[in-house]
Amino acid sequence: MRAICILLCFFMFLLVSSAHPGKKKQYKPCKELVLYFHDIIYNGKNAANATSAIVAAPEGANLTILASQFHFGNIVVFDDPITLDNNLHSPPVGRAQGMYIYDTKNTFTAWLGFSFVLNSTDHHGSINFIGADPIMVKTRDISVVGGTGDFFMHRGIATIATGAFEGEVYFRLRVDIKFYECW
Amino acid sequence: MRAICILLCFFMFLLVSSAHPGKKKQYKPCKELVLYFHDIIYNGKNAANATSAIVAAPEGANLTILASQFHFGNIVVFDDPITLDNNLHSPPVGRAQGMYIYDTKNTFTAWLGFSFVLNSTDHHGSINFIGADPIMVKTRDISVVGGTGDFFMHRGIATIATGAFEGEVYFRLRVDIKFYECW
Amino acid sequence: MRAICILLCFFMFLLVSSAHPGKKKQYKPCKELVLYFHDIIYNGKNAANATSAIVAAPEGANLTILASQFHFGNIVVFDDPITLDNNLHSPPVGRAQGMYIYDTKNTFTAWLGFSFVLNSTDHHGSINFIGADPIMVKTRDISVVGGTGDFFMHRGIATIATGAFEGEVYFRLRVDIKFYECW
């Protein structure tokens, strides 16, 4: 009888533990996605190709050239294609939509608020991100604060890395999304 | 004795299960609210009634007319009345405050970052939302990422639907908030 | 034997309870931080000291004076020093980066979207906030929707209070961050 109770106790412990897959010290993502998105900033001449536009700027700046002082004060609105690899011309699996804000005067940093809207054979739903982006750091982490559809109620961390940067018009970000709360 | 242990086992299972009301496949909200909010965009002539204003726009656009190209690049700041039914003139139970960003050049989509600040006999507290809004879709889901007061630490999904749309000045949104994490 | 089972039952109950430290009615934070940040708005003359700038404004307003009507429609981008006490000149332990939006025409309220980027001997990581700020209320709560580094996946509530306010150029906020989900 004691053996049964000990077994039961152990079984209960497993139940309780497994109910919190991510709440231990060595966290393993319950889901992971690696995606790329591509941003082409409107500069007054590339209206056909541009996927984003400067819509706010500090005093003295304009909306076709990123502001001086590390673009401090620029808000850029974007609707960028998301691809499965690092090729801008690969078939998009969704759109990255939202804004970034250049928010430091003495280095490049941004604040990000955006969503991935995925619509492919593999994924249907949206993923919502916010966070600080210290652009000059090789990889930086932002928060995945929620999701819908296939990503219903998900939370996690997205590690972003700048994969390419051409002048002040094009950049590509690699986004490694690790979900730690899946539903 | 074995019967007691089995009963105990079953009881434990119930305890563990009920501790995660939303963590199963068939999710039931722990709380639900249906509310409406009403947005009247400032157009240069309706200062007395307007509840929102265009505050950023792409190059060449202005702040009293929504931009061409599906309003791409407009940021609108709002402080809109929230009502319990779809009537703009019903007594407000709170304010919807924040911003929306038109973020696509070839269709109407927006990115939303806003809060419901509720102050009525029924509810006191705030609910915070972010997400992508593909406006032309009948119902679309955004994330409820947190709350305060009566909605302390809550998370969930808000399903929004455009209930009315008059020219480019007035719209009404129905917001069906389903909380899946209540505290 | 029955005694063992009752004991086991009680033990299980403890396990289940302790697995949800914050899910009961009396919530205790699993971590708490009190920090201050300092905002100096650019007014056209203080370029050297300013830590923030007006980057968007409603029709008729400009970018060096906060708009009339309770600054309704102004978006301010900031990169503010964070200190451990209320002294602007204390050594900063990080930066508060993001934006605030004045969003009411008949009182002072703001919508906040920002991050704390901490980099000190005590803390390394970021904390992400959004929420409504009814500025005239003594203390107000916003959501901590995520974190990275030392604050990996954390959620909580931040209670903010205006500690100082000088004209329309400087203010200091006290931020009492209570985490209720720690990992």
Coordinates of C-alpha atoms in Angstrom, one line a residue:
Chain A
M1 CA 0.0 0.0 0.0
R2 CA 2.8 2.4 0.8
A3 CA 4.3 1.6 -2.5
I4 CA 1.1 2.6 -4.2
C5 CA 1.0 5.9 -2.3
I6 CA 4.7 6.6 -3.2
L7 CA 4.0 5.8 -6.8
L8 CA 0.9 8.0 -6.7
C9 CA 3.0 10.8 -5.1
F10 CA 5.6 10.5 -7.8
F11 CA 2.9 10.5 -10.5
M12 CA 1.3 13.6 -9.0
F13 CA 4.7 15.3 -9.0
L14 CA 5.2 14.5 -12.7
L15 CA 1.7 15.9 -13.4
V16 CA 2.4 19.1 -11.6
S17 CA 5.8 19.4 -13.2
S18 CA 4.7 18.7 -16.7
A19 CA 1.9 21.2 -16.3
H20 CA 4.6 23.9 -16.3
P21 CA 6.8 22.8 -19.2
G22 CA 8.5 26.2 -19.4
K23 CA 8.6 27.3 -15.8
K24 CA 11.9 25.6 -15.0
K25 CA 15.4 27.0 -15.2
Q26 CA 16.4 25.3 -18.5
Y27 CA 13.7 26.7 -20.8
K28 CA 13.0 24.9 -24.0
P29 CA 10.8 26.6 -26.6
C30 CA 7.5 24.9 -27.2
K31 CA 7.6 26.2 -30.8
E32 CA 10.2 27.9 -33.0
L33 CA 10.1 29.9 -36.2
V34 CA 12.9 31.6 -38.2
L35 CA 11.7 34.2 -40.6
Y36 CA 13.2 37.2 -42.5
F37 CA 11.7 40.5 -43.4
H38 CA 12.8 43.2 -45.8
D39 CA 12.4 46.9 -45.4
I40 CA 12.7 49.4 -48.3
I41 CA 12.4 53.0 -47.0
Y42 CA 10.8 55.5 -49.3
N43 CA 13.3 58.2 -50.2
G44 CA 11.3 60.3 -52.6
K45 CA 12.4 58.3 -55.7
N46 CA 11.5 54.7 -55.1
A47 CA 7.7 54.9 -54.7
A48 CA 7.1 51.7 -56.6
N49 CA 9.4 49.5 -54.5
A50 CA 9.3 51.2 -51.1
T51 CA 7.6 49.1 -48.3
S52 CA 8.0 51.7 -45.6
A53 CA 7.8 55.5 -45.2
I54 CA 9.1 58.1 -42.7
V55 CA 5.9 59.6 -41.3
A56 CA 7.3 61.6 -38.3
A57 CA 10.5 63.5 -37.8
P58 CA 11.9 66.0 -35.3
E59 CA 12.0 69.7 -36.0
G60 CA 14.0 70.6 -39.0
A61 CA 14.0 67.1 -40.6
N62 CA 12.0 66.0 -43.5
L63 CA 10.1 62.8 -44.6
T64 CA 12.4 61.5 -47.4
I65 CA 15.7 61.5 -45.6
L66 CA 16.3 59.9 -42.3
A67 CA 17.1 62.6 -39.7
S68 CA 20.6 63.5 -38.6
Q69 CA 21.7 62.6 -35.1
F70 CA 21.3 58.8 -35.7
H71 CA 17.8 59.4 -37.1
F72 CA 16.6 60.3 -33.6
G73 CA 12.9 61.1 -33.7
N74 CA 12.0 59.4 -36.9
I75 CA 8.9 57.2 -36.9
V76 CA 8.8 54.8 -39.9
V77 CA 5.6 52.9 -40.8
F78 CA 6.1 49.6 -42.7
D79 CA 4.4 46.8 -44.5
D80 CA 7.3 44.5 -45.3
P81 CA 7.3 41.1 -47.0
I82 CA 8.3 38.1 -44.8
T83 CA 10.3 35.3 -46.4
L84 CA 11.5 31.9 -45.3
D85 CA 15.1 32.6 -46.4
N86 CA 17.2 35.7 -46.8
N87 CA 16.2 36.5 -50.4
L88 CA 14.0 39.5 -50.9
H89 CA 12.6 37.9 -54.0
S90 CA 11.5 34.7 -52.4
P91 CA 7.7 34.1 -52.3
P92 CA 6.4 36.0 -49.2
V93 CA 4.7 34.0 -46.5
G94 CA 3.2 37.0 -44.8
R95 CA 3.7 40.7 -44.0
A96 CA 5.5 42.4 -41.1
Q97 CA 3.3 45.5 -40.3
G98 CA 3.8 48.2 -37.8
M99 CA 6.3 50.9 -36.9
Y100 CA 9.8 51.5 -35.7
I101 CA 11.0 54.6 -33.9
Y102 CA 14.6 55.8 -33.9
D103 CA 15.1 56.8 -30.3
T104 CA 18.7 57.7 -29.5
K105 CA 20.8 60.7 -30.4
N106 CA 24.3 59.2 -30.1
T107 CA 23.9 55.7 -31.5
F108 CA 21.4 53.7 -33.6
T109 CA 18.6 52.3 -31.5
A110 CA 15.0 51.8 -32.2
W111 CA 11.8 50.9 -30.5
L112 CA 9.6 48.4 -32.3
G113 CA 5.9 47.8 -32.3
F114 CA 4.8 45.5 -35.0
S115 CA 3.0 42.3 -36.0
F116 CA 3.7 39.3 -38.3
V117 CA 0.6 38.5 -40.3
L118 CA 1.3 35.0 -41.7
N119 CA -0.8 33.5 -44.4
S120 CA 0.8 30.4 -45.9
T121 CA 0.2 26.7 -46.1
D122 CA 2.2 26.3 -42.9
H123 CA 1.0 29.1 -40.7
H124 CA -2.1 31.2 -40.4
G125 CA -2.3 33.8 -37.7
S126 CA -0.6 36.8 -36.3
I127 CA 2.3 37.3 -33.9
N128 CA 2.7 40.6 -31.9
F129 CA 6.0 42.1 -30.9
I130 CA 7.3 45.0 -28.9
G131 CA 10.7 45.9 -27.6
A132 CA 13.9 47.9 -27.7
D133 CA 16.3 47.3 -30.5
P134 CA 19.9 48.3 -29.9
I135 CA 20.6 48.1 -33.6
M136 CA 24.4 48.0 -33.4
V137 CA 24.4 44.8 -31.3
K138 CA 24.7 41.7 -33.3
T139 CA 21.6 39.9 -31.9
R140 CA 19.0 41.5 -29.7
D141 CA 15.9 40.2 -27.9
I142 CA 12.4 41.6 -28.0
S143 CA 9.2 40.3 -26.6
V144 CA 6.5 38.3 -28.3
V145 CA 3.5 39.5 -26.3
G146 CA 0.7 37.7 -27.9
G147 CA -0.7 36.0 -31.0
T148 CA -3.8 34.9 -32.8
G149 CA -4.9 32.0 -35.0
D150 CA -2.1 29.3 -35.0
F151 CA -0.4 31.5 -32.4
F152 CA -3.4 31.9 -30.1
M153 CA -2.2 33.4 -26.8
H154 CA 1.4 32.5 -27.4
R155 CA 4.2 34.4 -25.7
G156 CA 8.0 34.2 -26.2
I157 CA 11.2 35.9 -27.2
A158 CA 12.3 37.0 -30.7
T159 CA 16.0 37.3 -31.4
I160 CA 16.6 39.7 -34.3
A161 CA 19.8 40.2 -36.3
T162 CA 20.5 42.6 -39.2
G163 CA 21.3 40.4 -42.1
A164 CA 21.9 43.1 -44.7
F165 CA 22.0 46.8 -44.8
E166 CA 22.3 48.9 -47.9
G167 CA 22.8 52.6 -47.5
E168 CA 19.8 54.0 -45.8
V169 CA 17.2 52.5 -48.0
Y170 CA 17.2 48.7 -47.5
F171 CA 17.7 46.4 -44.6
R172 CA 16.9 42.8 -43.9
L173 CA 16.2 41.4 -40.4
R174 CA 16.4 37.7 -39.4
V175 CA 13.9 37.0 -36.7
D176 CA 14.3 33.8 -34.6
I177 CA 11.0 33.5 -32.7
K178 CA 11.0 31.1 -29.7
F179 CA 7.7 30.6 -28.1
Y180 CA 7.8 29.6 -24.4
E181 CA 4.0 29.7 -23.8
C182 CA 2.1 27.7 -26.4
W183 CA -1.6 26.9 -26.1
Chain B
M1 CA -7.7 1.4 0.4
R2 CA -7.2 1.1 -3.3
A3 CA -10.5 2.8 -3.9
I4 CA -9.4 5.7 -1.7
C5 CA -6.1 6.0 -3.6
I6 CA -8.0 6.0 -7.0
L7 CA -10.4 8.6 -5.7
L8 CA -7.4 10.6 -4.5
C9 CA -5.7 10.2 -7.8
F10 CA -8.9 11.4 -9.6
F11 CA -9.2 14.3 -7.2
M12 CA -5.6 15.4 -7.8
F13 CA -6.2 15.2 -11.5
L14 CA -9.1 17.5 -11.2
L15 CA -7.1 19.9 -9.1
V16 CA -4.3 20.0 -11.6
S17 CA -6.7 20.3 -14.5
S18 CA -8.8 23.0 -13.0
A19 CA -5.6 24.9 -12.2
H20 CA -5.2 25.4 -15.9
P21 CA -8.7 26.2 -17.1
G22 CA -7.5 27.6 -20.4
K23 CA -4.5 25.4 -21.2
K24 CA -6.5 22.7 -23.0
K25 CA -7.5 22.5 -26.6
Q26 CA -11.1 23.7 -26.1
Y27 CA -10.5 27.0 -24.6
K28 CA -13.3 28.7 -22.7
P29 CA -12.9 32.4 -21.7
C30 CA -12.7 33.0 -18.0
K31 CA -14.3 36.4 -18.6
E32 CA -16.0 38.1 -21.6
L33 CA -16.9 41.7 -22.4
V34 CA -18.5 43.1 -25.5
L35 CA -18.0 46.9 -25.9
Y36 CA -18.2 49.5 -28.7
F37 CA -16.1 52.5 -29.4
H38 CA -16.7 55.4 -31.7
D39 CA -14.1 57.4 -33.7
I40 CA -14.7 60.8 -35.2
I41 CA -11.6 61.9 -37.1
Y42 CA -10.8 65.6 -37.2
N43 CA -11.1 66.9 -40.8
G44 CA -10.4 70.6 -40.2
K45 CA -14.1 71.5 -39.7
N46 CA -15.4 69.3 -36.9
A47 CA -13.2 70.4 -34.0
A48 CA -16.1 70.3 -31.5
N49 CA -17.1 66.7 -32.2
A50 CA -13.8 65.1 -33.3
T51 CA -12.4 62.4 -31.0
S52 CA -9.2 61.7 -33.0
A53 CA -6.7 63.5 -35.1
I54 CA -4.2 62.7 -37.8
V55 CA -0.8 63.5 -36.3
A56 CA 1.6 62.0 -38.8
A57 CA 1.5 61.5 -42.5
P58 CA 3.8 60.5 -45.3
E59 CA 5.5 63.1 -47.5
G60 CA 3.1 65.2 -49.5
A61 CA 0.1 64.4 -47.3
N62 CA -1.6 66.7 -44.7
L63 CA -3.2 66.4 -41.3
T64 CA -6.9 67.0 -42.2
I65 CA -7.3 64.5 -45.0
L66 CA -6.4 60.9 -44.7
A67 CA -3.5 60.1 -47.1
S68 CA -4.0 58.6 -50.6
Q69 CA -2.8 55.1 -51.2
F70 CA -5.2 53.6 -48.6
H71 CA -4.0 56.2 -46.0
F72 CA -0.6 54.5 -45.8
G73 CA 1.6 56.2 -43.3
N74 CA -1.1 58.0 -41.3
I75 CA -0.9 57.9 -37.6
V76 CA -4.1 58.8 -35.8
V77 CA -4.3 59.5 -32.1
F78 CA -7.7 59.0 -30.4
D79 CA -9.7 59.3 -27.3
D80 CA -12.9 57.7 -28.1
P81 CA -16.1 57.0 -26.0
I82 CA -16.8 53.4 -25.2
T83 CA -20.4 52.3 -25.0
L84 CA -22.3 49.2 -24.1
D85 CA -24.4 49.2 -27.3
N86 CA -23.8 50.5 -30.8
N87 CA -25.3 53.9 -30.2
L88 CA -22.7 56.8 -30.2
H89 CA -25.0 58.7 -27.9
S90 CA -25.3 56.1 -25.2
P91 CA -23.7 57.0 -21.9
P92 CA -20.0 56.2 -22.2
V93 CA -18.6 53.6 -19.7
G94 CA -15.0 54.6 -20.5
R95 CA -12.6 55.8 -23.1
A96 CA -10.5 54.0 -25.8
Q97 CA -7.2 55.8 -25.9
G98 CA -4.1 55.3 -28.1
M99 CA -3.3 55.2 -31.8
Y100 CA -3.8 53.5 -35.0
I101 CA -1.5 53.4 -38.0
Y102 CA -2.5 52.8 -41.5
D103 CA 0.2 50.6 -42.8
T104 CA -0.5 49.2 -46.3
K105 CA -0.3 50.9 -49.7
N106 CA -2.7 48.5 -51.6
T107 CA -5.5 47.8 -49.1
F108 CA -6.8 49.1 -45.8
T109 CA -4.9 47.7 -42.8
A110 CA -3.9 49.2 -39.5
W111 CA -1.7 48.5 -36.6
L112 CA -3.3 49.2 -33.3
G113 CA -1.8 50.2 -29.9
F114 CA -4.4 51.4 -27.4
S115 CA -6.1 50.9 -24.0
F116 CA -9.6 50.7 -22.8
V117 CA -9.9 52.8 -19.6
L118 CA -13.1 51.7 -18.0
N119 CA -14.8 53.6 -15.2
S120 CA -18.4 52.5 -14.6
T121 CA -20.4 50.8 -11.9
D122 CA -19.5 47.5 -13.5
H123 CA -15.8 47.8 -14.3
H124 CA -12.9 49.8 -13.1
G125 CA -9.5 49.4 -14.6
S126 CA -7.7 49.3 -17.9
I127 CA -7.2 46.8 -20.7
N128 CA -4.2 47.0 -23.1
F129 CA -4.3 45.9 -26.7
I130 CA -1.9 45.6 -29.6
G131 CA -2.2 43.9 -33.0
A132 CA -2.7 44.0 -36.7
D133 CA -6.0 45.0 -38.0
P134 CA -6.8 43.9 -41.6
I135 CA -9.7 46.3 -41.8
M136 CA -11.5 44.8 -44.8
V137 CA -11.9 41.4 -43.1
K138 CA -15.2 41.1 -41.3
T139 CA -13.8 40.1 -37.9
R140 CA -10.2 40.2 -36.9
D141 CA -8.3 39.2 -33.8
I142 CA -5.8 41.3 -31.8
S143 CA -4.0 40.6 -28.5
V144 CA -5.0 41.7 -25.1
V145 CA -1.6 41.9 -23.5
G146 CA -2.4 43.0 -20.0
G147 CA -4.7 44.9 -17.7
T148 CA -5.0 46.7 -14.4
G149 CA -7.6 47.1 -11.7
D150 CA -10.4 44.7 -12.3
F151 CA -8.4 43.3 -15.2
F152 CA -5.2 42.9 -13.2
M153 CA -2.7 40.8 -15.3
H154 CA -5.4 39.5 -17.6
R155 CA -4.6 38.3 -21.1
G156 CA -6.8 37.3 -24.0
I157 CA -8.0 37.9 -27.5
A158 CA -10.2 40.8 -28.8
T159 CA -12.2 40.2 -31.9
I160 CA -13.0 43.5 -33.6
A161 CA -15.6 44.2 -36.2
T162 CA -16.5 47.4 -38.0
G163 CA -20.1 48.1 -37.2
A164 CA -20.5 51.4 -39.1
F165 CA -18.4 53.5 -41.4
E166 CA -19.4 56.9 -42.6
G167 CA -17.2 58.5 -45.2
E168 CA -13.8 59.0 -43.8
V169 CA -14.8 60.7 -40.7
Y170 CA -16.7 58.3 -38.4
F171 CA -16.4 54.6 -37.7
R172 CA -17.6 52.3 -34.9
L173 CA -15.9 49.2 -33.8
R174 CA -17.5 46.3 -31.9
V175 CA -14.9 44.7 -29.6
D176 CA -15.6 41.2 -28.2
I177 CA -12.9 40.7 -25.5
K178 CA -12.4 37.2 -24.4
F179 CA -10.0 36.8 -21.5
Y180 CA -8.3 33.4 -21.2
E181 CA -6.0 34.3 -18.3
C182 CA -7.8 35.8 -15.4
W183 CA -6.3 36.4 -11.9
Chain C
M1 CA -3.0 4.2 6.1
R2 CA -5.8 6.7 6.0
A3 CA -3.4 9.2 7.7
I4 CA -0.9 8.7 5.0
C5 CA -3.4 9.4 2.3
I6 CA -4.7 12.5 4.1
L7 CA -1.1 13.6 4.5
L8 CA -0.4 12.9 0.8
C9 CA -3.6 14.7 -0.1
F10 CA -2.4 17.8 1.9
F11 CA 1.0 17.6 0.4
M12 CA -0.4 17.4 -3.1
F13 CA -2.5 20.5 -2.4
L14 CA 0.5 22.4 -1.3
L15 CA 2.3 21.4 -4.5
V16 CA -0.5 22.5 -6.7
S17 CA -0.9 25.7 -4.7
S18 CA 2.8 26.6 -4.7
A19 CA 2.9 25.9 -8.4
H20 CA 0.7 29.0 -8.8
P21 CA 2.3 31.5 -6.5
G22 CA 0.5 34.5 -8.1
K23 CA -2.8 32.9 -9.0
K24 CA -4.5 33.5 -5.7
K25 CA -6.4 36.5 -4.5
Q26 CA -3.7 38.0 -2.4
Y27 CA -1.0 38.4 -5.0
K28 CA 2.6 38.9 -3.9
P29 CA 5.2 40.0 -6.5
C30 CA 7.9 37.5 -7.2
K31 CA 10.3 40.4 -7.9
E32 CA 10.1 44.2 -7.4
L33 CA 12.1 47.1 -8.7
V34 CA 11.8 50.9 -8.0
L35 CA 13.4 53.1 -10.6
Y36 CA 13.2 56.7 -11.8
F37 CA 13.5 58.2 -15.2
H38 CA 14.0 61.8 -16.3
D39 CA 12.6 63.4 -19.5
I40 CA 13.8 66.7 -20.9
I41 CA 11.8 67.7 -23.9
Y42 CA 13.4 69.6 -26.8
N43 CA 12.1 73.1 -27.0
G44 CA 14.2 74.5 -29.8
K45 CA 16.9 75.8 -27.4
N46 CA 18.0 72.9 -25.2
A47 CA 19.5 70.6 -27.9
A48 CA 22.5 69.6 -25.7
N49 CA 20.4 68.5 -22.7
A50 CA 17.2 67.3 -24.3
T51 CA 16.4 63.6 -24.0
S52 CA 13.2 63.7 -26.0
A53 CA 11.6 65.4 -28.9
I54 CA 8.1 66.1 -30.2
V55 CA 8.0 64.3 -33.6
A56 CA 4.3 64.5 -34.4
A57 CA 1.6 67.0 -33.8
P58 CA -1.9 67.8 -34.9
E59 CA -2.7 70.3 -37.6
G60 CA -1.6 73.8 -36.8
A61 CA 0.9 72.8 -34.0
N62 CA 4.7 72.7 -34.3
L63 CA 7.5 70.5 -33.0
T64 CA 9.1 72.7 -30.4
I65 CA 6.0 73.7 -28.3
L66 CA 3.6 71.1 -26.9
A67 CA 0.2 71.5 -28.6
S68 CA -2.6 73.4 -27.1
Q69 CA -5.7 71.5 -25.9
F70 CA -3.7 69.5 -23.3
H71 CA -1.1 68.6 -25.9
F72 CA -3.6 66.4 -27.7
G73 CA -2.0 64.7 -30.7
N74 CA 1.6 65.1 -29.7
I75 CA 3.9 62.1 -30.1
V76 CA 7.1 62.4 -28.1
V77 CA 10.1 60.1 -28.7
F78 CA 12.5 59.7 -25.8
D79 CA 15.8 58.2 -24.6
D80 CA 15.8 59.0 -20.9
P81 CA 18.3 58.2 -18.2
I82 CA 17.1 55.7 -15.5
T83 CA 18.4 56.3 -12.0
L84 CA 18.1 54.5 -8.7
D85 CA 17.0 57.6 -6.8
N86 CA 15.1 60.8 -7.8
N87 CA 18.3 62.7 -8.7
L88 CA 18.6 63.5 -12.4
H89 CA 22.4 63.6 -12.0
S90 CA 22.8 60.2 -10.3
P91 CA 24.7 57.6 -12.3
P92 CA 22.2 56.1 -14.8
V93 CA 21.6 52.3 -14.6
G94 CA 20.0 52.2 -18.0
R95 CA 17.8 54.0 -20.5
A96 CA 14.0 54.4 -20.9
Q97 CA 13.3 54.3 -24.6
G98 CA 10.2 54.6 -26.6
M99 CA 7.3 57.1 -27.0
Y100 CA 4.4 58.7 -25.3
I101 CA 1.3 60.1 -27.0
Y102 CA -0.9 62.8 -25.5
D103 CA -4.3 61.6 -26.3
T104 CA -7.0 63.7 -24.7
K105 CA -8.4 67.1 -25.5
N106 CA -9.8 68.1 -22.1
T107 CA -7.3 66.8 -19.6
F108 CA -3.7 65.4 -19.5
T109 CA -3.5 61.8 -20.4
A110 CA -1.0 59.8 -22.4
W111 CA -0.5 56.4 -24.0
L112 CA 2.8 54.9 -23.3
G113 CA 4.9 52.4 -25.3
F114 CA 8.4 52.0 -24.1
S115 CA 11.2 49.8 -22.7
F116 CA 13.6 50.0 -19.9
V117 CA 17.0 48.9 -21.1
L118 CA 19.0 48.1 -18.0
N119 CA 22.8 47.6 -17.9
S120 CA 24.3 47.8 -14.5
T121 CA 26.0 45.5 -12.0
D122 CA 22.6 44.5 -10.7
H123 CA 20.5 44.1 -13.7
H124 CA 21.0 43.3 -17.4
G125 CA 18.1 43.0 -19.7
S126 CA 15.0 44.9 -20.9
I127 CA 11.5 45.4 -19.6
N128 CA 8.6 46.3 -22.0
F129 CA 5.7 48.4 -21.0
I130 CA 2.4 49.6 -22.5
G131 CA -0.6 51.3 -21.1
A132 CA -2.8 54.3 -20.5
D133 CA -1.4 57.1 -18.2
P134 CA -4.0 59.4 -16.7
I135 CA -1.3 61.9 -15.8
M136 CA -3.3 63.9 -13.3
V137 CA -4.0 60.9 -11.1
K138 CA -1.3 60.5 -8.4
T139 CA -0.4 56.9 -9.1
R140 CA -1.5 55.0 -12.2
D141 CA -0.9 51.4 -13.3
I142 CA 0.4 50.2 -16.7
S143 CA 1.2 46.7 -17.9
V144 CA 4.6 45.1 -18.0
V145 CA 4.0 42.8 -21.0
G146 CA 7.4 41.1 -21.3
G147 CA 11.1 41.2 -20.7
T148 CA 14.4 39.8 -21.8
G149 CA 17.7 38.9 -20.1
D150 CA 17.3 39.0 -16.4
F151 CA 13.6 39.7 -17.0
F152 CA 13.1 36.8 -19.5
M153 CA 9.3 36.4 -20.1
H154 CA 8.4 38.4 -17.0
R155 CA 5.0 40.0 -16.7
G156 CA 3.7 42.4 -14.1
I157 CA 2.3 45.8 -13.3
A158 CA 4.2 49.1 -13.1
T159 CA 2.8 51.9 -10.9
I160 CA 4.0 55.3 -12.1
A161 CA 4.0 58.6 -10.2
T162 CA 5.1 62.0 -11.4
G163 CA 7.8 63.0 -8.9
A164 CA 8.7 66.4 -10.4
F165 CA 7.4 68.6 -13.2
E166 CA 9.1 71.8 -14.3
G167 CA 7.2 73.9 -16.8
E168 CA 6.7 71.9 -20.0
V169 CA 10.3 70.8 -20.4
Y170 CA 11.3 68.5 -17.5
F171 CA 9.5 65.7 -15.7
R172 CA 10.5 62.8 -13.6
L173 CA 8.6 59.6 -13.1
R174 CA 8.9 57.1 -10.3
V175 CA 8.2 53.6 -11.6
D176 CA 7.4 50.8 -9.1
I177 CA 7.6 47.6 -11.1
K178 CA 6.0 44.6 -9.5
F179 CA 6.5 41.3 -11.4
Y180 CA 3.9 38.6 -10.8
E181 CA 5.2 36.2 -13.4
C182 CA 8.9 35.4 -13.0
W183 CA 10.7 32.7 -14.8

